[in-house]
Short mmCIF file of C-alpha atoms and ligand atoms in Angstrom, two decimals:
data_model
loop_
_atom_site.label_atom_id
_atom_site.label_comp_id
_atom_site.label_asym_id
_atom_site.label_seq_id
_atom_site.Cartn_x
_atom_site.Cartn_y
_atom_site.Cartn_z
CA MET E 1 -12.05 -23.14 -9.13
CA SER E 2 -10.46 -26.23 -7.50
CA ASP E 3 -11.68 -27.40 -4.10
CA ILE E 4 -8.52 -26.20 -2.36
CA THR E 5 -8.71 -22.73 -4.01
CA HIS E 6 -12.36 -22.52 -3.01
CA THR E 7 -11.56 -23.45 0.61
CA ILE E 8 -8.79 -20.83 0.78
CA ALA E 9 -11.13 -18.15 -0.61
CA ILE E 10 -13.73 -18.93 2.07
CA THR E 11 -11.10 -18.84 4.81
CA ARG E 12 -9.85 -15.47 3.58
CA THR E 13 -13.40 -14.09 3.63
CA GLU E 14 -13.94 -15.37 7.17
CA ILE E 15 -10.66 -13.90 8.41
CA ARG E 16 -11.56 -10.53 6.86
CA GLN E 17 -14.98 -10.53 8.56
CA GLN E 18 -13.55 -11.51 11.95
CA ILE E 19 -10.76 -8.95 11.95
CA ARG E 20 -12.82 -6.12 10.49
CA HIS E 21 -15.36 -6.71 13.27
CA ARG E 22 -12.57 -6.70 15.86
CA ARG E 23 -11.17 -3.33 14.75
CA GLN E 24 -14.65 -1.78 14.38
CA GLN E 25 -15.23 -2.61 18.06
CA LEU E 26 -12.31 -0.44 19.22
CA SER E 27 -13.56 2.54 21.24
CA THR E 28 -12.97 6.15 20.24
CA LEU E 29 -10.50 6.41 23.10
CA GLN E 30 -8.59 3.33 21.95
CA GLN E 31 -8.49 4.74 18.41
CA GLN E 32 -7.20 8.08 19.67
CA GLN E 33 -4.51 6.40 21.76
CA ALA E 34 -3.49 4.20 18.82
CA SER E 35 -3.26 7.18 16.47
CA HIS E 36 -1.13 9.06 19.00
CA ASP E 37 1.17 6.10 19.65
CA LEU E 38 1.62 5.51 15.93
CA VAL E 39 3.22 8.93 15.55
CA SER E 40 6.10 7.98 17.85
CA GLN E 41 6.77 4.74 15.89
CA PHE E 42 6.43 6.57 12.60
CA SER E 43 8.54 9.62 13.35
CA GLN E 44 11.47 7.50 14.55
CA HIS E 45 11.54 5.27 11.49
CA ILE E 46 14.62 5.62 9.29
CA HIS E 47 12.72 5.21 6.00
CA VAL E 48 10.15 7.77 7.13
CA GLN E 49 12.82 10.26 8.10
CA SER E 50 14.49 10.07 4.68
CA ALA E 51 11.24 10.05 2.67
CA GLN E 52 9.95 13.21 1.00
CA HIS E 53 6.97 11.81 -0.96
CA ILE E 54 4.81 9.64 1.29
CA ALA E 55 1.55 7.89 0.43
CA ILE E 56 -0.83 7.34 3.36
CA TYR E 57 -4.52 6.47 3.49
CA LEU E 58 -7.52 8.19 5.07
CA HIS E 59 -8.92 5.77 7.65
CA ASN E 60 -12.21 3.96 7.35
CA ASP E 61 -13.87 0.83 8.78
CA GLY E 62 -11.99 0.97 12.11
CA GLU E 63 -8.58 1.21 10.44
CA LEU E 64 -5.72 2.82 12.32
CA ASP E 65 -6.37 6.58 12.22
CA THR E 66 -3.60 8.24 10.22
CA GLN E 67 -4.54 11.91 10.73
CA ALA E 68 -1.91 12.53 13.42
CA VAL E 69 0.77 10.96 11.22
CA ILE E 70 -0.36 13.11 8.28
CA ASN E 71 -0.17 16.23 10.46
CA TRP E 72 3.34 15.24 11.54
CA CYS E 73 4.40 14.84 7.87
CA TRP E 74 3.03 18.29 7.03
CA GLN E 75 4.95 19.78 9.99
CA GLN E 76 8.11 18.17 8.57
CA ASN E 77 7.38 19.65 5.12
CA LYS E 78 6.97 16.16 3.66
CA HIS E 79 4.52 15.73 0.79
CA VAL E 80 1.53 13.50 1.58
CA TYR E 81 -0.37 11.57 -1.11
CA ILE E 82 -3.64 9.64 -0.80
CA PRO E 83 -4.86 6.83 -3.07
CA ILE E 84 -7.96 7.57 -5.12
CA LEU E 85 -9.91 5.20 -7.33
CA HIS E 86 -8.68 5.54 -10.90
CA PRO E 87 -11.40 7.27 -12.97
CA PHE E 88 -11.28 4.70 -15.79
CA SER E 89 -8.63 1.97 -15.19
CA HIS E 90 -10.49 -0.89 -13.52
CA LYS E 91 -9.47 -1.46 -9.88
CA GLN E 92 -6.36 0.71 -10.14
CA LEU E 93 -5.29 3.45 -7.74
CA LEU E 94 -3.94 6.92 -8.46
CA PHE E 95 -1.94 8.76 -5.81
CA THR E 96 -2.70 12.46 -5.39
CA ARG E 97 -1.34 15.17 -3.13
CA LEU E 98 -3.15 16.00 0.11
CA THR E 99 -2.68 19.41 1.72
CA PRO E 100 -4.73 20.92 4.58
CA THR E 101 -6.94 22.64 1.98
CA THR E 102 -7.45 19.79 -0.52
CA PRO E 103 -11.20 19.22 -1.15
CA LEU E 104 -12.33 15.68 -0.22
CA ILE E 105 -15.14 13.60 -1.64
CA LYS E 106 -16.48 10.11 -0.76
CA ASN E 107 -15.75 7.39 -3.30
CA LYS E 108 -18.08 4.50 -4.17
CA TYR E 109 -16.91 2.57 -1.07
CA GLY E 110 -17.75 5.55 1.16
CA ILE E 111 -14.05 6.26 1.73
CA SER E 112 -12.84 9.88 1.74
CA GLU E 113 -10.42 10.77 -1.03
CA PRO E 114 -9.10 13.98 -2.59
CA LYS E 115 -11.22 15.26 -5.47
CA LEU E 116 -9.34 14.37 -8.66
CA ASP E 117 -7.06 17.19 -9.80
CA VAL E 118 -4.64 15.92 -12.46
CA THR E 119 -2.03 18.51 -11.52
CA GLN E 120 -1.73 16.85 -8.10
CA VAL E 121 -1.13 13.25 -9.26
CA ILE E 122 2.28 11.65 -8.63
CA PRO E 123 3.50 8.68 -10.71
CA TYR E 124 3.40 5.72 -8.32
CA LEU E 125 7.09 4.84 -8.74
CA ASP E 126 8.10 8.38 -7.75
CA LEU E 127 6.82 7.79 -4.20
CA ASP E 128 9.52 7.14 -1.57
CA LEU E 129 7.28 5.42 0.93
CA VAL E 130 3.81 3.85 0.85
CA CYS E 131 1.88 3.26 4.08
CA SER E 132 -0.79 0.77 3.14
CA PRO E 133 -3.93 -0.12 5.00
CA LEU E 134 -4.73 -3.81 5.44
CA VAL E 135 -7.19 -6.10 7.18
CA ALA E 136 -4.79 -8.77 8.48
CA PHE E 137 -1.04 -9.23 8.69
CA ASP E 138 1.12 -12.13 9.81
CA LEU E 139 4.67 -12.23 11.14
CA VAL E 140 6.35 -12.99 7.80
CA GLY E 141 5.10 -10.03 5.74
CA ASN E 142 1.90 -11.39 4.25
CA ARG E 143 -0.98 -8.99 3.89
CA LEU E 144 -4.71 -9.55 3.48
CA GLY E 145 -6.66 -6.52 2.24
CA MET E 146 -10.37 -5.77 1.96
CA GLY E 147 -10.63 -8.09 -1.05
CA GLY E 148 -10.37 -5.69 -3.99
CA GLY E 149 -6.73 -6.42 -4.77
CA TYR E 150 -6.02 -2.69 -5.25
CA TYR E 151 -2.70 -2.72 -3.43
CA ASP E 152 -1.58 -6.00 -5.02
CA ARG E 153 -2.06 -4.33 -8.42
CA THR E 154 -0.26 -1.21 -7.21
CA PHE E 155 2.73 -3.11 -5.78
CA SER E 156 3.04 -5.23 -8.92
CA GLN E 157 4.30 -2.02 -10.61
CA HIS E 158 7.57 -2.52 -8.70
CA GLN E 159 8.67 -4.78 -11.57
CA PHE E 160 8.83 -1.70 -13.82
CA VAL E 161 11.28 0.22 -11.64
CA ARG E 162 14.29 1.60 -13.55
CA HIS E 163 17.83 0.35 -12.86
CA ASN E 164 18.96 3.41 -10.91
CA GLN E 165 15.71 3.73 -8.97
CA GLN E 166 14.38 2.17 -5.77
CA PRO E 167 10.74 1.06 -5.67
CA PRO E 168 8.59 2.75 -3.01
CA TYR E 169 9.26 1.26 0.42
CA VAL E 170 6.06 -0.39 1.68
CA ILE E 171 4.97 -0.34 5.31
CA GLY E 172 1.61 -1.77 6.35
CA LEU E 173 -0.16 0.13 9.15
CA ALA E 174 -2.48 -1.77 11.46
CA HIS E 175 -3.79 -2.16 14.99
CA ASP E 176 -2.09 -4.94 16.98
CA CYS E 177 -5.42 -6.83 17.00
CA GLN E 178 -5.16 -7.27 13.21
CA GLN E 179 -2.40 -9.86 13.52
CA HIS E 180 -3.44 -13.29 12.23
CA ASP E 181 -0.77 -15.98 12.05
CA ASN E 182 -0.43 -18.27 9.00
CA LEU E 183 -2.55 -16.19 6.63
CA PRO E 184 -3.78 -18.18 3.63
CA ILE E 185 -1.98 -16.48 0.79
CA ALA E 186 -2.86 -16.34 -2.90
CA PRO E 187 -0.28 -16.34 -5.74
CA TRP E 188 -0.99 -12.67 -6.59
CA ASP E 189 -0.65 -11.38 -3.01
CA MET E 190 2.26 -8.97 -2.73
CA PRO E 191 4.18 -9.11 0.57
CA ILE E 192 5.12 -5.98 2.49
CA LYS E 193 8.54 -4.95 3.87
CA GLU E 194 7.38 -3.93 7.30
CA ILE E 195 4.40 -3.74 9.60
CA MET E 196 3.93 -0.80 11.94
CA THR E 197 1.44 -0.94 14.77
CA PRO E 198 0.98 1.55 17.64
CA SER E 199 3.27 -0.64 19.79
CA ARG E 200 5.91 -2.02 17.43
CA THR E 201 7.54 -2.09 14.03
CA LEU E 202 8.39 -5.46 12.44
CA ALA E 203 10.70 -5.70 9.43
CA PHE E 204 10.73 -8.70 7.08
CA ASN E 205 13.38 -9.77 4.58
N1 ADP D 1 -1.67 -7.74 -10.06
C1 ADP D 1 -2.94 -8.07 -10.28
N2 ADP D 1 -3.48 -8.01 -11.52
C2 ADP D 1 -4.75 -8.33 -11.74
N3 ADP D 1 -5.60 -8.75 -10.78
C3 ADP D 1 -5.15 -8.85 -9.53
C4 ADP D 1 -3.80 -8.52 -9.21
N4 ADP D 1 -3.64 -8.70 -7.89
C5 ADP D 1 -4.82 -9.14 -7.40
N5 ADP D 1 -5.72 -9.23 -8.38
C6 ADP D 1 -7.11 -9.69 -8.25
O1 ADP D 1 -7.76 -8.95 -7.23
C7 ADP D 1 -8.70 -9.79 -6.57
C8 ADP D 1 -8.66 -9.54 -5.08
O2 ADP D 1 -7.37 -9.83 -4.58
P1 ADP D 1 -7.19 -10.22 -3.06
O3 ADP D 1 -5.75 -10.53 -2.84
O4 ADP D 1 -8.17 -11.30 -2.69
O5 ADP D 1 -7.65 -8.89 -2.31
P2 ADP D 1 -6.87 -8.07 -1.18
O6 ADP D 1 -5.40 -8.05 -1.52
O7 ADP D 1 -7.54 -6.74 -1.23
O8 ADP D 1 -7.11 -8.82 0.08
C9 ADP D 1 -8.35 -11.22 -6.94
O9 ADP D 1 -9.43 -11.73 -7.66
C10 ADP D 1 -7.13 -11.13 -7.79
O10 ADP D 1 -7.19 -11.99 -8.90
MG1 MG D 2 -4.18 -9.65 -1.86
#
């Protein structure tokens, strides 16, 4: 690793620690308010309104709570999918259907996920919309995750989209306090199309 690559890696680790701490400090009331406010941003969004197959995450580590958004999707008869750790492909995600009765388990990171049922898996490129978690975002569409690179690997599948198909539309969901300007970006980091927070939605080109 060159000196500059090493310095960037340290900076990324420090930013992750700082912002994860910041979001973990949010009170239950602040989290509830954020979750509630997110529904109004989400339900008014044009790509959300037209989407039928929507991937969302189950919150963890102080992330923006998505349960109210998931409930709204169910009310609209939209299909909700949750990422699960792939049972044998290293650091890959599978997206599987979540209904109010889907059994959940905790994965090796302690994150809730649907118990694997192969009949409920959707091919990633068949999703209309992906709402990704993140640790930090900036104002030009860069995204820093928890450090596993799971979503970078997932989004890199967009290169395999067929001619007559659109790749899933990617929106990052985050608390406003997760903004960090001038994120140090790595060559493999995949940018996102939009950021949605409880107070605003920012679209990038
Ligand atoms: N498309 C990919 N294929 C293979 N490895 C990848 C890919 N994208 C990212 N990685 C690896 O995942 C690791 C973590 O990525 P990083 O961007 O630091 O995490 P995060 O996006 O979760 O913040 C890096 O070591 C990187 O090499
Ligand atoms: Mg990355």
